Amino acid sequence: MNAPALRRYEVAARSTDVFGRVLWSCRDQHFVADGPVHNGCPGEAVTPAELFLAGIASCGVELLQVLAKANDVPLADVHASIDGWMDPANPVRDDVNVFNGVTLRLELTGVDEAQAHDLVEGFKRR
């Protein structure tokens, strides 16, 4: 059996004339991100931490759809919500800021409890 093909993802980011504001792009899509207010940044656009969490939630929704389709499971809809927290008074690491915790909630419709469980377990193994 052949090894899966290498997958490459590229994102570019650059500073702007506004301190703490970043223009980032992937393929032909362009977005604005702001550092958080507590760093002296505008905090008006999506922050890097929110983008990170959005990537996880988006991956979960998309992958659940892929798994359901591959296994002929009648998944009608997926809703994900995610939150993460950092406690500066109780850092996980001294050398870098990381989330102390993240909670991902998934709501699946169109499937029974066993199908939902199998899909979520499949997502967790990926």
CSV table of C-alpha atoms in Angstrom, one decimal:
chain,number,residue,atom,x,y,z
A,1,MET,CA,0.0,0.0,0.0
A,2,ASN,CA,1.3,3.5,-0.9
A,3,ALA,CA,1.9,6.1,1.8
A,4,PRO,CA,-0.5,9.0,1.7
A,5,ALA,CA,0.6,12.0,-0.2
A,6,LEU,CA,2.2,14.8,1.7
A,7,ARG,CA,-0.3,17.6,2.4
A,8,ARG,CA,1.0,21.2,2.6
A,9,TYR,CA,-0.8,24.2,3.9
A,10,GLU,CA,0.6,27.7,3.6
A,11,VAL,CA,-0.4,31.0,5.3
A,12,ALA,CA,1.3,34.3,5.0
A,13,ALA,CA,1.0,37.1,7.5
A,14,ARG,CA,2.4,40.7,7.6
A,15,SER,CA,2.3,43.7,9.8
A,16,THR,CA,0.2,46.8,8.9
A,17,ASP,CA,0.4,50.5,9.7
A,18,VAL,CA,-1.7,49.8,12.8
A,19,PHE,CA,0.2,48.5,15.8
A,20,GLY,CA,-0.9,44.9,16.6
A,21,ARG,CA,-3.0,44.5,13.4
A,22,VAL,CA,-2.0,41.7,11.0
A,23,LEU,CA,-3.0,41.0,7.4
A,24,TRP,CA,-2.9,37.3,6.7
A,25,SER,CA,-3.7,35.3,3.6
A,26,CYS,CA,-4.1,31.8,2.4
A,27,ARG,CA,-4.4,31.1,-1.3
A,28,ASP,CA,-6.6,34.0,-2.6
A,29,GLN,CA,-8.3,34.7,0.7
A,30,HIS,CA,-7.3,37.7,2.8
A,31,PHE,CA,-8.1,38.4,6.5
A,32,VAL,CA,-7.4,40.8,9.3
A,33,ALA,CA,-6.4,39.7,12.8
A,34,ASP,CA,-5.7,42.0,15.8
A,35,GLY,CA,-3.7,41.2,18.9
A,36,PRO,CA,-5.7,41.4,22.1
A,37,VAL,CA,-6.2,44.7,24.0
A,38,HIS,CA,-4.2,43.4,27.0
A,39,ASN,CA,-1.2,43.5,24.7
A,40,GLY,CA,-1.8,47.1,23.7
A,41,CYS,CA,-3.3,46.0,20.4
A,42,PRO,CA,-6.6,47.1,18.8
A,43,GLY,CA,-8.5,43.9,19.7
A,44,GLU,CA,-11.2,44.8,17.1
A,45,ALA,CA,-10.7,42.0,14.7
A,46,VAL,CA,-10.4,38.3,15.4
A,47,THR,CA,-7.4,37.5,17.7
A,48,PRO,CA,-4.8,34.8,17.0
A,49,ALA,CA,-6.1,32.8,19.9
A,50,GLU,CA,-9.6,32.9,18.4
A,51,LEU,CA,-8.2,31.9,15.0
A,52,PHE,CA,-6.6,28.9,16.6
A,53,LEU,CA,-9.8,27.8,18.3
A,54,ALA,CA,-11.8,28.5,15.1
A,55,GLY,CA,-9.4,26.1,13.2
A,56,ILE,CA,-10.1,23.4,15.7
A,57,ALA,CA,-13.9,23.8,15.6
A,58,SER,CA,-13.9,24.1,11.8
A,59,CYS,CA,-11.8,21.0,11.5
A,60,GLY,CA,-14.2,19.1,13.8
A,61,VAL,CA,-17.3,20.1,11.8
A,62,GLU,CA,-15.7,19.3,8.4
A,63,LEU,CA,-14.1,16.0,9.6
A,64,LEU,CA,-17.4,14.8,11.1
A,65,GLN,CA,-19.1,15.4,7.8
A,66,VAL,CA,-16.3,13.5,5.9
A,67,LEU,CA,-16.5,10.6,8.4
A,68,ALA,CA,-20.3,10.4,8.1
A,69,LYS,CA,-20.2,10.4,4.3
A,70,ALA,CA,-17.5,7.8,4.2
A,71,ASN,CA,-19.5,5.5,6.5
A,72,ASP,CA,-22.9,6.3,5.0
A,73,VAL,CA,-24.2,7.8,8.2
A,74,PRO,CA,-27.2,10.2,7.8
A,75,LEU,CA,-25.6,13.2,9.5
A,76,ALA,CA,-27.8,16.2,8.9
A,77,ASP,CA,-26.1,19.0,10.8
A,78,VAL,CA,-23.1,19.7,13.0
A,79,HIS,CA,-22.7,22.6,15.4
A,80,ALA,CA,-19.4,23.1,17.3
A,81,SER,CA,-18.6,25.6,20.0
A,82,ILE,CA,-15.2,25.9,21.6
A,83,ASP,CA,-13.6,28.0,24.3
A,84,GLY,CA,-10.2,28.1,25.7
A,85,TRP,CA,-8.7,29.8,28.7
A,86,MET,CA,-5.3,31.0,29.8
A,87,ASP,CA,-4.5,31.8,33.4
A,88,PRO,CA,-1.5,34.1,33.7
A,89,ALA,CA,-1.4,33.4,37.4
A,90,ASN,CA,-1.1,29.7,36.7
A,91,PRO,CA,0.9,29.2,33.5
A,92,VAL,CA,1.2,25.7,32.0
A,93,ARG,CA,4.7,26.6,30.8
A,94,ASP,CA,7.1,29.3,31.9
A,95,ASP,CA,8.7,29.8,28.4
A,96,VAL,CA,5.5,30.3,26.3
A,97,ASN,CA,1.9,31.2,26.6
A,98,VAL,CA,-0.4,28.2,26.0
A,99,PHE,CA,-4.0,27.5,26.9
A,100,ASN,CA,-4.6,26.1,30.3
A,101,GLY,CA,-7.6,24.3,28.9
A,102,VAL,CA,-9.9,24.0,25.9
A,103,THR,CA,-13.5,22.7,25.8
A,104,LEU,CA,-15.0,21.6,22.4
A,105,ARG,CA,-18.7,20.9,22.3
A,106,LEU,CA,-20.3,19.1,19.3
A,107,GLU,CA,-23.9,18.8,18.5
A,108,LEU,CA,-24.9,16.4,15.8
A,109,THR,CA,-28.4,16.0,14.3
A,110,GLY,CA,-29.8,13.3,12.0
A,111,VAL,CA,-28.0,10.5,13.8
A,112,ASP,CA,-28.7,8.3,16.8
A,113,GLU,CA,-26.6,8.3,20.0
A,114,ALA,CA,-24.5,5.3,18.8
A,115,GLN,CA,-23.8,6.9,15.4
A,116,ALA,CA,-22.9,10.2,17.1
A,117,HIS,CA,-20.6,8.5,19.5
A,118,ASP,CA,-18.8,6.6,16.7
A,119,LEU,CA,-18.4,9.7,14.6
A,120,VAL,CA,-16.9,11.7,17.5
A,121,GLU,CA,-14.6,8.8,18.4
A,122,GLY,CA,-13.5,8.7,14.8
A,123,PHE,CA,-12.8,12.5,15.0
A,124,LYS,CA,-10.8,12.1,18.2
A,125,ARG,CA,-8.6,9.4,16.6
A,126,ARG,CA,-7.7,11.7,13.7
